[in-house]
Coordinates of C-alpha atoms in Angstrom, one line a residue:
X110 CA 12.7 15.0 18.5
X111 CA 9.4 14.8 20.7
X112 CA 7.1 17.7 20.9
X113 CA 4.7 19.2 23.0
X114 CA 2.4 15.8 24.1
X115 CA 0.0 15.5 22.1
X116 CA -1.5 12.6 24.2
X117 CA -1.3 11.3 28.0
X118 CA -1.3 8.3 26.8
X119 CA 1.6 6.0 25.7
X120 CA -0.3 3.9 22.7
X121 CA -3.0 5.1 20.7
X122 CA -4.9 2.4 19.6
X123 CA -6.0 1.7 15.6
X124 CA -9.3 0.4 14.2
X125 CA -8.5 -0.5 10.5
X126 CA -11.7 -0.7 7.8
X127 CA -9.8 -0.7 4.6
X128 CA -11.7 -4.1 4.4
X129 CA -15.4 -1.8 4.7
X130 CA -15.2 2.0 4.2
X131 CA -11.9 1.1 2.2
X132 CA -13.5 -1.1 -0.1
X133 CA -16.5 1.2 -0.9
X134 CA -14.3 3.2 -3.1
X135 CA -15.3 3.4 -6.6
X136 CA -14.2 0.3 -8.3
X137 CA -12.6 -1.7 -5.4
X138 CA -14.0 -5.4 -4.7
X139 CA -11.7 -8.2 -2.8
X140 CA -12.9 -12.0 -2.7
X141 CA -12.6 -13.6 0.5
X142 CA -8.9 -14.9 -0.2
X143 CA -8.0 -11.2 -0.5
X144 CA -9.5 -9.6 2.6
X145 CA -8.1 -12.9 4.0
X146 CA -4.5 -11.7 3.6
X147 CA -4.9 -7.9 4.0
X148 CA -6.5 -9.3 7.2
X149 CA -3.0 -11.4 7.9
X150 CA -1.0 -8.4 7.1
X151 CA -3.0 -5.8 9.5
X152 CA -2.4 -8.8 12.4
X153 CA 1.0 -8.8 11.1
X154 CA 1.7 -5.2 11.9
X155 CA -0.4 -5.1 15.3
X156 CA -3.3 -3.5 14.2
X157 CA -6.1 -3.5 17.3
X158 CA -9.3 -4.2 15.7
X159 CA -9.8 -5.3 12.3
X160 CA -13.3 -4.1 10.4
X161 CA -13.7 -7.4 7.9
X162 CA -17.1 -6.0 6.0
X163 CA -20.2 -5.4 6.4
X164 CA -22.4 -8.6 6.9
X165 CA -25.7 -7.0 5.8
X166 CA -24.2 -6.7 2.3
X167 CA -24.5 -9.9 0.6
X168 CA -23.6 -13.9 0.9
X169 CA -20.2 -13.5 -0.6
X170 CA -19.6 -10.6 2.1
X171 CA -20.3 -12.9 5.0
X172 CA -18.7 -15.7 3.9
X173 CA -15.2 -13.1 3.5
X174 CA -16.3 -12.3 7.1
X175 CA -16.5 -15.3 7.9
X176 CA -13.1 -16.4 6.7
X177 CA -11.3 -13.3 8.7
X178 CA -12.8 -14.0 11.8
X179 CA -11.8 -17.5 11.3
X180 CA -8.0 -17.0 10.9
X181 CA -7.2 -16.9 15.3
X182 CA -6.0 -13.0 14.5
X183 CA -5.1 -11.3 17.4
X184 CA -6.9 -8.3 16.4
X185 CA -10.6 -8.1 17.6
X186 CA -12.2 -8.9 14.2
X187 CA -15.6 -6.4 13.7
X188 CA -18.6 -6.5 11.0
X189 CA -20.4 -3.3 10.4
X190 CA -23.9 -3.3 11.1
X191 CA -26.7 -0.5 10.4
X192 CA -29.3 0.2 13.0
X193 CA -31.3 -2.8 12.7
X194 CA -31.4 -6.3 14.4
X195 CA -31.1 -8.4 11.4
X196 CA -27.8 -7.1 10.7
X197 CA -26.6 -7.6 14.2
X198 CA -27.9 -11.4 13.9
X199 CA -25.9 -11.5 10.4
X200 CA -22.7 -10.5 12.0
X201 CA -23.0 -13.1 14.8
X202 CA -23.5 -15.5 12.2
X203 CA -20.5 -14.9 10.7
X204 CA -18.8 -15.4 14.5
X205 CA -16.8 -12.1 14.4
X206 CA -15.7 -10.7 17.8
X207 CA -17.8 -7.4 17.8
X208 CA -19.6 -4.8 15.8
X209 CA -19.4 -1.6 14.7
X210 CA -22.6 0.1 15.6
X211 CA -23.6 3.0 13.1
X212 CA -27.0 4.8 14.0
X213 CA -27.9 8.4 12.4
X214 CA -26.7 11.4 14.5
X215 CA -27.0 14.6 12.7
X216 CA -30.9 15.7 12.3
X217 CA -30.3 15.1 8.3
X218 CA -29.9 11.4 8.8
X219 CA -32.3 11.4 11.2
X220 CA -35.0 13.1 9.6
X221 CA -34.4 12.5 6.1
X222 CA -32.0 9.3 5.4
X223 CA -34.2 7.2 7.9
X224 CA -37.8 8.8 8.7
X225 CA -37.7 9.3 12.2
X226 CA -37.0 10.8 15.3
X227 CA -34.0 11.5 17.6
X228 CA -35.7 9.8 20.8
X229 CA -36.6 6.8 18.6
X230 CA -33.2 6.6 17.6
X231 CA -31.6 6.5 21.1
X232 CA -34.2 3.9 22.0
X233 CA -33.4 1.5 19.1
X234 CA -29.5 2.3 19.9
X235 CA -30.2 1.4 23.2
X236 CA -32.2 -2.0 22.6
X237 CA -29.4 -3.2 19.9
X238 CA -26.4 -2.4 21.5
X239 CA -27.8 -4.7 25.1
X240 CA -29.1 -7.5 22.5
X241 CA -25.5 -7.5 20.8
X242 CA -24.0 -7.3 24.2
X243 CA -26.0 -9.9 25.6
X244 CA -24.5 -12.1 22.7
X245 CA -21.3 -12.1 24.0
X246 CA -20.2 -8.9 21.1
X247 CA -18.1 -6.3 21.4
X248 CA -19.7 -3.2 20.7
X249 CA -18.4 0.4 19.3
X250 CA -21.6 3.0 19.0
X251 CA -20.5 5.6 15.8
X252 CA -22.9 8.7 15.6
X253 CA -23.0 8.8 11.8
X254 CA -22.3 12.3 10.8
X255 CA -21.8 13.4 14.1
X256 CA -19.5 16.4 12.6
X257 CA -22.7 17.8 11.5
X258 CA -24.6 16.8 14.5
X259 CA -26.4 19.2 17.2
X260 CA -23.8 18.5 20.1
X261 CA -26.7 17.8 23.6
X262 CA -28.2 15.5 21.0
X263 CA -24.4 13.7 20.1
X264 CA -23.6 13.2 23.8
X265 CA -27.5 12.0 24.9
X266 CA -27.0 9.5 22.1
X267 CA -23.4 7.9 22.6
X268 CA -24.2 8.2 26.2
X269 CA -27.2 6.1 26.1
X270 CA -25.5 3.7 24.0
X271 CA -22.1 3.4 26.6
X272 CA -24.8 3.6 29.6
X273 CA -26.7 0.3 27.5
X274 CA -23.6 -2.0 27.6
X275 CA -21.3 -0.4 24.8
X276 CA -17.6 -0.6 25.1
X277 CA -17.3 2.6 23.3
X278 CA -18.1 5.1 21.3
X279 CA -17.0 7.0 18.0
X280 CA -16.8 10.9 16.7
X281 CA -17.9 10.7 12.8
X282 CA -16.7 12.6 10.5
X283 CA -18.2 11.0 7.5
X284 CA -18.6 13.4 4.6
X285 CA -14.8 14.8 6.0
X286 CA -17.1 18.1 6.7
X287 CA -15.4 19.5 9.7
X288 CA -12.5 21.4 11.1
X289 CA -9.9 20.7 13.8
X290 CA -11.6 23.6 15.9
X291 CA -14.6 21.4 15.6
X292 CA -13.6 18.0 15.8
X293 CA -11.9 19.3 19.2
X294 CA -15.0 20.4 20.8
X295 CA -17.0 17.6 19.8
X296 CA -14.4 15.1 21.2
X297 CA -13.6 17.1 24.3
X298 CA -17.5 16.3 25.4
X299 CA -17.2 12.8 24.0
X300 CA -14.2 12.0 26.0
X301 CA -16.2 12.7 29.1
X302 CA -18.5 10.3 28.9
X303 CA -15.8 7.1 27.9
X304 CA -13.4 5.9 25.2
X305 CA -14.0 7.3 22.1
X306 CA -12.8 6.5 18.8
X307 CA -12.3 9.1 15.4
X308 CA -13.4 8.5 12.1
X309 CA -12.0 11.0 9.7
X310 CA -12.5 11.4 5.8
X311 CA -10.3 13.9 3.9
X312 CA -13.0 15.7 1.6
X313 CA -11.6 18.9 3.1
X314 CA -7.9 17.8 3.6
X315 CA -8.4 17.8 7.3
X316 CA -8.7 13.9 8.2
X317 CA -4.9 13.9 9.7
X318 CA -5.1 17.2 11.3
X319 CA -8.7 16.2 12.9
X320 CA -7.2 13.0 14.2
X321 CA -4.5 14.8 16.0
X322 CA -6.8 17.6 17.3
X323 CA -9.1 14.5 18.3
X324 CA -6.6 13.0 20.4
X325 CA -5.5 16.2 21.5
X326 CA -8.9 16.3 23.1
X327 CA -9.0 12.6 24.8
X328 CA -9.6 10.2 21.8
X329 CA -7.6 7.0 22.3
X330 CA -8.3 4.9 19.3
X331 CA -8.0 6.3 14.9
X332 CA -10.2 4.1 12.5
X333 CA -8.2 4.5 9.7
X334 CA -7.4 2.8 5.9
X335 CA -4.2 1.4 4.6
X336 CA -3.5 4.8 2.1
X337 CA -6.3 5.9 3.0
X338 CA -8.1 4.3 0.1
X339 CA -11.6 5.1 0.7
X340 CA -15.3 6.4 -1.0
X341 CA -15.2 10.2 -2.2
X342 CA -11.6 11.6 -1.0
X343 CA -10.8 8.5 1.4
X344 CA -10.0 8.1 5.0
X345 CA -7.1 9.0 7.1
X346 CA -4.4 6.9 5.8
X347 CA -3.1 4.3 8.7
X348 CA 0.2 4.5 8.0
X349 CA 0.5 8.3 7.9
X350 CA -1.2 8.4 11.4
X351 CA 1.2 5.6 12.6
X352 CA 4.2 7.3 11.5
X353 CA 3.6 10.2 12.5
X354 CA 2.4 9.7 15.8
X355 CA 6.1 7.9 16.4
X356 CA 8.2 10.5 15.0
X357 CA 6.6 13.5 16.5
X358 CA 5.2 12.5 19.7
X359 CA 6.7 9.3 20.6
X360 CA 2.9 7.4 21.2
X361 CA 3.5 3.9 19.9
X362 CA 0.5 2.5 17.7
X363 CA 1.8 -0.5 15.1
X364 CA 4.8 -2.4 13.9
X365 CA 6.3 0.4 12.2
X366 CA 8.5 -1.5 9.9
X367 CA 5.5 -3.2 8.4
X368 CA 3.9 -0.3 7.2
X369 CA 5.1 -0.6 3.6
X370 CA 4.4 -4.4 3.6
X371 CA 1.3 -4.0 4.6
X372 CA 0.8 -0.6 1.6
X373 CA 2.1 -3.1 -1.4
X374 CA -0.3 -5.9 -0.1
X375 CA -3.3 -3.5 -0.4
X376 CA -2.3 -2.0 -2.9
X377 CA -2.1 -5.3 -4.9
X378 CA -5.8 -6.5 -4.2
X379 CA -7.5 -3.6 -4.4
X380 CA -5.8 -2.2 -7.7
X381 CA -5.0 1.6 -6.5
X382 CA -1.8 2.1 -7.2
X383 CA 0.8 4.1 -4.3
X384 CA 0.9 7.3 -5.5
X385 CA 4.7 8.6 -5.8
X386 CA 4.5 11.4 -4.0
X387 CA 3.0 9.4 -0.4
X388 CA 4.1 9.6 2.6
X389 CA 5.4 6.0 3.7
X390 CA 4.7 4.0 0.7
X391 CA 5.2 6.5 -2.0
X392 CA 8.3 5.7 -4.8
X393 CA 9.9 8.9 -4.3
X394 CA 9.3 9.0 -0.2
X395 CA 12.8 8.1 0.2
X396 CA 14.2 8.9 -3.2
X397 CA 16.7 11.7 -4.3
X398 CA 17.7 12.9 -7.5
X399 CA 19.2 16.0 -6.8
X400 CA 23.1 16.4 -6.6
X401 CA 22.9 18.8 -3.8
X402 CA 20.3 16.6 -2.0
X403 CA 22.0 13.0 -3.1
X404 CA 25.4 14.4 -2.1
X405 CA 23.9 15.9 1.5
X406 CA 22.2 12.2 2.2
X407 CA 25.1 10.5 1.7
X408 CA 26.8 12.1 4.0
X409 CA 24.2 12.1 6.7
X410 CA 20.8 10.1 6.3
X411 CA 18.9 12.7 8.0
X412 CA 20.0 15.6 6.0
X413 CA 16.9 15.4 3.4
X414 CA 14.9 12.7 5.6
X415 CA 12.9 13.3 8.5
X416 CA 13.5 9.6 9.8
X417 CA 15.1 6.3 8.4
X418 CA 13.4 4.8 5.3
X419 CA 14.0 1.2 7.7
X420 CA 11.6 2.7 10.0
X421 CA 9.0 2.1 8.1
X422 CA 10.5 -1.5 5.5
X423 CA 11.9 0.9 3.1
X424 CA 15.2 1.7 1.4
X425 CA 16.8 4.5 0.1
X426 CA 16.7 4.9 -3.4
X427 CA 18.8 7.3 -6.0
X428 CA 17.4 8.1 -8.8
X429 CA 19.1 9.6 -12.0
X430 CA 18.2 12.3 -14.0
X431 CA 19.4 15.6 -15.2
X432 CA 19.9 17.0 -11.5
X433 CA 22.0 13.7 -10.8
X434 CA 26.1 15.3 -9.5
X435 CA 29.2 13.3 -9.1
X436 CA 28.1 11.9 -5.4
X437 CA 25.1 10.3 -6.5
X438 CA 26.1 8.5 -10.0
X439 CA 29.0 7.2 -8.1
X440 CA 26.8 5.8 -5.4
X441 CA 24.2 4.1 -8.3
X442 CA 27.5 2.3 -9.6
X443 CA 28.8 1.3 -6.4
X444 CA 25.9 -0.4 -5.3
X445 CA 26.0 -2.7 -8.5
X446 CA 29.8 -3.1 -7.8
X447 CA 31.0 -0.7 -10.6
X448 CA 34.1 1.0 -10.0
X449 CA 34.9 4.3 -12.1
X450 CA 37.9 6.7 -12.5
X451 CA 37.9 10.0 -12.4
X452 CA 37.4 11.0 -15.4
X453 CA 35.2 7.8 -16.6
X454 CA 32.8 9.4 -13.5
X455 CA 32.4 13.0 -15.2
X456 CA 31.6 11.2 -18.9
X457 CA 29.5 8.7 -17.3
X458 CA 27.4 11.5 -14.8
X459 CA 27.5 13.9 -18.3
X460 CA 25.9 11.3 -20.4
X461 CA 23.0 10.8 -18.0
X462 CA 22.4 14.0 -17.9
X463 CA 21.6 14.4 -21.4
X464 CA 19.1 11.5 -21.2
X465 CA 17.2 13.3 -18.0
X466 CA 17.6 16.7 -20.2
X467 CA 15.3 14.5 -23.2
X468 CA 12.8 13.7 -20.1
X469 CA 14.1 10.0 -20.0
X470 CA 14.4 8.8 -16.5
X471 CA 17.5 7.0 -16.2
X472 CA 17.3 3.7 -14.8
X473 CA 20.0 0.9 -13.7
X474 CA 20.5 -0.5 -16.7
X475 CA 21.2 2.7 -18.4
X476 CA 23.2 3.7 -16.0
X477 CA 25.7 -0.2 -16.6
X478 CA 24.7 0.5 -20.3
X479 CA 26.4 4.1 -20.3
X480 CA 29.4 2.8 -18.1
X481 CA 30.4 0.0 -20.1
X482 CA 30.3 2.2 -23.1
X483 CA 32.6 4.5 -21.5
X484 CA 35.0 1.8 -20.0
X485 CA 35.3 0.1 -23.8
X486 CA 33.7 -3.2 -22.3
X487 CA 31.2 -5.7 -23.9
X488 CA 29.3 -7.4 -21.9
X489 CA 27.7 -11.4 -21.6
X490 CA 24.2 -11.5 -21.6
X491 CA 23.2 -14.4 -19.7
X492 CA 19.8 -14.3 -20.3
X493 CA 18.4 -12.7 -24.0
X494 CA 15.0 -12.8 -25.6
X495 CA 14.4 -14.6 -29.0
X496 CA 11.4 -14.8 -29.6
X497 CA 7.8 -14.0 -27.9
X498 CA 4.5 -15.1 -28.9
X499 CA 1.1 -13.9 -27.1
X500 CA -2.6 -14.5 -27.9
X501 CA -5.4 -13.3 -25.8
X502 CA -8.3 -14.3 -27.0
X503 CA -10.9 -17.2 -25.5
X504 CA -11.1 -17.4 -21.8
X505 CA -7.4 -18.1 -21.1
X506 CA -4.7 -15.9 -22.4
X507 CA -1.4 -17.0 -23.2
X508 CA 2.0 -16.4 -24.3
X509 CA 4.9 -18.7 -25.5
X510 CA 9.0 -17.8 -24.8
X511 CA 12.3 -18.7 -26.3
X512 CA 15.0 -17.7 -24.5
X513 CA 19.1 -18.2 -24.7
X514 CA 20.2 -18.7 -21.3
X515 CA 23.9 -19.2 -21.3
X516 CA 24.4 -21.4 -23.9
X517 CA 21.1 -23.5 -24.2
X518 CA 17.6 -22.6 -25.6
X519 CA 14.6 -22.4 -23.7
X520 CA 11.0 -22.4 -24.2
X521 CA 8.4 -22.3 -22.0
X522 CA 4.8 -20.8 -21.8
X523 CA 2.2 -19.7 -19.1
X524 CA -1.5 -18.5 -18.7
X525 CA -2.5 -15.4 -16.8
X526 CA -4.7 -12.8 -16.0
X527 CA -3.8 -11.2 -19.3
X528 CA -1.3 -11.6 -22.3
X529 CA 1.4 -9.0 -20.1
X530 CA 0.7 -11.9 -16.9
X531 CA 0.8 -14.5 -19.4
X532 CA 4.4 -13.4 -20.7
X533 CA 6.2 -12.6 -17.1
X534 CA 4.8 -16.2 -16.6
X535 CA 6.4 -17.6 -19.7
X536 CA 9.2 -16.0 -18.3
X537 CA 9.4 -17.5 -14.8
X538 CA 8.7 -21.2 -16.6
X539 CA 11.4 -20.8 -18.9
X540 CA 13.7 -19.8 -15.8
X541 CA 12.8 -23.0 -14.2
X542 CA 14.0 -25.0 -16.4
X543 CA 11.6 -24.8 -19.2
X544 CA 9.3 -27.2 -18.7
X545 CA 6.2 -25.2 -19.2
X546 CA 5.3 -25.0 -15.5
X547 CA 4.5 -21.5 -14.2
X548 CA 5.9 -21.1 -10.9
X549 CA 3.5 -19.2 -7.9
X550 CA 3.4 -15.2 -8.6
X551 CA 1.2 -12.6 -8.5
X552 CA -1.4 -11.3 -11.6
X553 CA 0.5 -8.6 -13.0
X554 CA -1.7 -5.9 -14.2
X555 CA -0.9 -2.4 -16.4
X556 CA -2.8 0.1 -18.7
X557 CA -1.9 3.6 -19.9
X558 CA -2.4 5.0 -15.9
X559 CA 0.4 2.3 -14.9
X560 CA 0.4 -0.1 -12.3
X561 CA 2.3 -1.5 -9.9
X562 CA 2.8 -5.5 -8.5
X563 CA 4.5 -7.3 -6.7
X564 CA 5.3 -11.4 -6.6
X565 CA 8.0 -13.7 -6.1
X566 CA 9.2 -16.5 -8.6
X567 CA 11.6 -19.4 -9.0
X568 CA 14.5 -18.3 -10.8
X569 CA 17.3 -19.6 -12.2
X570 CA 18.2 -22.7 -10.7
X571 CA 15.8 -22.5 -7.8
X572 CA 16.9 -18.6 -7.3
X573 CA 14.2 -16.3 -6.1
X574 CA 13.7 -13.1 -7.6
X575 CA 11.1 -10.6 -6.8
X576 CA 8.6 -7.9 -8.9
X577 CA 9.0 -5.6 -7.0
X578 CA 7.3 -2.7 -9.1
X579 CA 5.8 -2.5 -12.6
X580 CA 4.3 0.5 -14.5
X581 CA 3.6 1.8 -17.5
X582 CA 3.0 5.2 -19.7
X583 CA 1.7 5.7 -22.9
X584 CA 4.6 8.3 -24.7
X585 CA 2.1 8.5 -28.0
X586 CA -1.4 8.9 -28.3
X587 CA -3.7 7.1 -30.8
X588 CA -4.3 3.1 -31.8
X589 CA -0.7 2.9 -32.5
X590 CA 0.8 4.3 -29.3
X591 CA 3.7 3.7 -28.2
X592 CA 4.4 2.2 -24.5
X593 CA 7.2 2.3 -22.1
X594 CA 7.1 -0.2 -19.3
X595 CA 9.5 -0.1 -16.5
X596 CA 9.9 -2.6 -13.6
X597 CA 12.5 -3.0 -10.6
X598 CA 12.9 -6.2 -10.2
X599 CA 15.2 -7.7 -6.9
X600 CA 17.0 -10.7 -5.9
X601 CA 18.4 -11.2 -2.4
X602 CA 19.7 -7.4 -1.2
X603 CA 20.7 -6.2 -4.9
X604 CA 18.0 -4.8 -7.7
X605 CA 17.6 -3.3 -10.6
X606 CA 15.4 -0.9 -12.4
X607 CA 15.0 -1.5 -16.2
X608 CA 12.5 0.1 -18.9
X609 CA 11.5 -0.9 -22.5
X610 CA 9.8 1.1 -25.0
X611 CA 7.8 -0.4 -28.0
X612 CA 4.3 -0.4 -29.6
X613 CA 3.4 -3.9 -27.6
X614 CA 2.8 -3.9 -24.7
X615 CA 3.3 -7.7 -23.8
X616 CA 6.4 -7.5 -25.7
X617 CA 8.0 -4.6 -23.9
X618 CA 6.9 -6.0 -20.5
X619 CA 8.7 -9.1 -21.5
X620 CA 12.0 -7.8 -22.6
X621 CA 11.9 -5.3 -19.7
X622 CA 11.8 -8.1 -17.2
X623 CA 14.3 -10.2 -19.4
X624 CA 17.0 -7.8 -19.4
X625 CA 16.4 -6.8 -15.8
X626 CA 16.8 -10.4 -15.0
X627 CA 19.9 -11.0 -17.3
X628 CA 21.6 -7.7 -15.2
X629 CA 20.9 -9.7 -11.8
X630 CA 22.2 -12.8 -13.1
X631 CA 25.0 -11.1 -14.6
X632 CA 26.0 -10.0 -11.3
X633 CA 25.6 -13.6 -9.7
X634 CA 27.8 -14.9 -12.3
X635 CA 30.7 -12.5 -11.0
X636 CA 30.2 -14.1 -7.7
X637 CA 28.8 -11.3 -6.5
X638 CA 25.4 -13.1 -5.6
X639 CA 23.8 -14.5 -2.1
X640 CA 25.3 -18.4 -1.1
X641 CA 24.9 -20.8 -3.3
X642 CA 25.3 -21.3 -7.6
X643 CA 23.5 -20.4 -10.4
X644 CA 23.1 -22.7 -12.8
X645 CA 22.7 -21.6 -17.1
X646 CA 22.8 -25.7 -17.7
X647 CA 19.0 -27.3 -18.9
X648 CA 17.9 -28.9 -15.9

């Protein structure tokens, strides 16, 4: 339902600089090839100006500049550039579209951070932003710390710079300092003198709530970061300001149902895992465990959900555990085509209980493993791990697999990132046919923190399957820990979650993807799979 306006205007437009502010988070780095397709995937979604770097940084940056603004995005492609020519002349060497401006606004940047004065600055904001203009550039003018700014000063600056040629200007919050009472009097003079962009940081918890009181007072365009990855306590997160701008006030900003695309593919190059408990892109987002909650969603989608997880390129995800009731198991075992009688239900729905009451999350497999058991049925495996071998020493790790599939033996080995990547690859090879090639896929990474990944593979007989998620936790401390890796892998419109526990890491990422794999096959076996037939035969 739509709200008070917050807006008169029907789109807001979004500035995205995961590729810059987002990357100067502690430990983030992308090659060109990676801000190449986070570039793809912002485009993708309809994202208005794209922020590829900052060209004064180094060679490698501009050449990743380069190879953005190269791509024919429709996006207005941008380099950062500092107060100073030579940074100008470095973005148009790279051929991007425009620049972000930033010159000091607040009298300890001024003063302090650069050495001089705030008419000096308004006359060197005023000679750069008519030489960038006069070279064919786009130009946004941001008032670094502007927040903290004396407000005559903020508005004699961005005013020069609009009066000089710019196409607009941009409210800084940059060390996330200020209020919404603030941001709203600072924008409300802004707004008067042309468009004007926000830049919010969430050091306070107030980047999302200055945004909207921002645009409240006559904003138009959000810089923003995919999850709001970002240095200190991050940006506003894109997605969130998407979303929410939809849902509550019916202003249209991106392709909505590319938002969690777009989370996983940053989220992959830059190595920051989605934090469960997100908004959007977070695992439990959509994700009920509850019986009263499960049973209340399945009646009604919106009963526990403030919109549909397809809004956004999600699904709607049970998870079992010691709240689990009737309503939900029943609805985890229908959707891998299980049917249960009455009183199979209230054994199967009591034994996952006691396995959520030892802090075990229950995944799919244990959920088939606890149903057969019940039922009296043995299953096939199609798919089984025999042996595994792994070395990761020298420059190249790699692993070695033997596998049963149907009635044949396979073996098969790949290289990766690390003796985990190295095994999944193993894997895939063997799945093709066992010739030792390693099929396109993504690096699969993990440690103690967990991690999550995403790729597709060849599988059986030329079937796809997809990584959807991988992560791991430590359940021991010491050099003998031991590790329980779980992964939901998919194939088509059916997945599974599956989880492994042993003092190897390689070994228990292996086997968890093996016997996740070996439950998807099972199900295409049964004829329950997408067109076509999967083959257990040696090619």
């Amino acid at each position: 339902m739509t709200r008070t306006p917050l807006t008169t205007l029907d789109e807001v437009q979004l500035l995205d600089t995961t590729l810059r502010d987002g990357e100067q988070m502690p430990g983030v780095s992308l090659a060109p090839a990676e801000k190449v397709e986070v570039a793809r995937e912002l485009d993708a979604a309809g994202v208005h100006v794209v922020e590829a770097g900052s060209a004064c940084t180094s060679a490698g940056e501009r050449e990743a500049i380069r190879r953005v603004a190269s791509e024919g995005l429709d996006a207005t492609v941008t380099s950062f550039a500092r107060g100073v020519r030579s940074d100008v002349d470095r973005a148009l060497d790279c051929d991007v579209d425009g620049i972000n401006l930033v010159v000091p606004a607040s009298d300890k940047h001024v003063e302090t951070k650069v050495d001089s004065t705030r008419d000096d600055v308004i006359e060197t904001t005023v000679e750069l932003v008519e030489y960038a203009t006069d070279h064919g550039l786009w130009v946004e003018v941001l008032g670094e710390d502007g927040s903290r700014a004396d407000l005559d000063y903020l508005e004699r600056l961005l005013g020069a710079g609009l009066d000089a040629g710019a196409d607009r200007i941009c409210y800084c919050d940059t060390v996330g300092a200020a209020d919404p009472e603030r941001t709203a009097e600072v924008v409300s003079r802004l707004a008067e003198l042309g468009p004007t962009s926000l830049h919010t940081h969430d050091d306070l918890g107030f980047g999302m709530a200055n945004v909207h009181a921002g645009l409240k007072a006559g904003a138009d365009t959000v810089h923003g970061t995919v999850m709001g990855v970002g240095e200190r306590a991050g940006n506003v997160a894109l997605e969130e300001v998407a979303i929410a701008l939809d849902r509550s006030y019916g202003v249209d900003t991106v392709e909505l149902d590319r938002l969690y695309r777009l989370c996983r593919v940053a989220s992959e190059v830059t190595g920051v895992a989605l934090p469960p408990n997100k908004s959007v892109c977070g695992a439990n987002a959509f994700a009920h465990e509850s019986g009263i909650h499960t049973d209340g969603t399945l009646k009604d989608g919106t009963m526990y959900e403030p919109y549909p997880p397809e809004t956004v390129g999600r699904e709607r995800r049970l998870v079992l555990g010691k709240h689990a009731g009737r309503a939900g198991v029943q609805a985890a075992l229908a959707e891998q085509d299980v049917a249960v009688d009455d009183d199979e239900l209230s054994e199967v729905v009591s034994r996952v209980k006691d396995l959520g009451d030892r802090g075990k999350r229950v995944t799919d497999a244990d959920l088939l493993a606890i149903t057969e058991d019940v039922q009296g049925r043995e299953r096939d495996r199609h798919v089984e791990l025999l042996d595994l071998s792994a070395t990761s020493g020298g420059n190249l790790p790699t692993a070695s697999v033997r596998l049963r599939v149907g009635d044949a033996e396979r073996v098969a080995s790949g290289t990766g990132a690390g003796p985990v990547d190295a095994g999944l690859e193993a894997v895939r090879a063997a799945l093709s046919g066992g010739d030792g090639s390693v099929s396109d896929g993504g690096a699969v990474s993990g440690g103690e923190g967990g991690a999550t990944g995403g790729a597709e593979g060849d599988g059986v007989g030329g079937v796809s399957f997809e990584l959807d998620s991988y992560h791991v936790d430590a359940i021991t401390g010491g050099t003998d820990a031991v590790v329980t890796v779980e992964v939901d892998l998919s194939r088509g419109d059916r997945s599974v979650s599956v989880s492994s526990t042993d003092a190897d890491i390689t070994r228990a990422s292996v086997v968890a993807m093996v016997d996740g794999l070996d439950r998807l096959l099972s199900a295409a076996a049964e004829g329950d799979a997408e067109a076509g037939t999967v083959s257990f035969a040696d090619d």
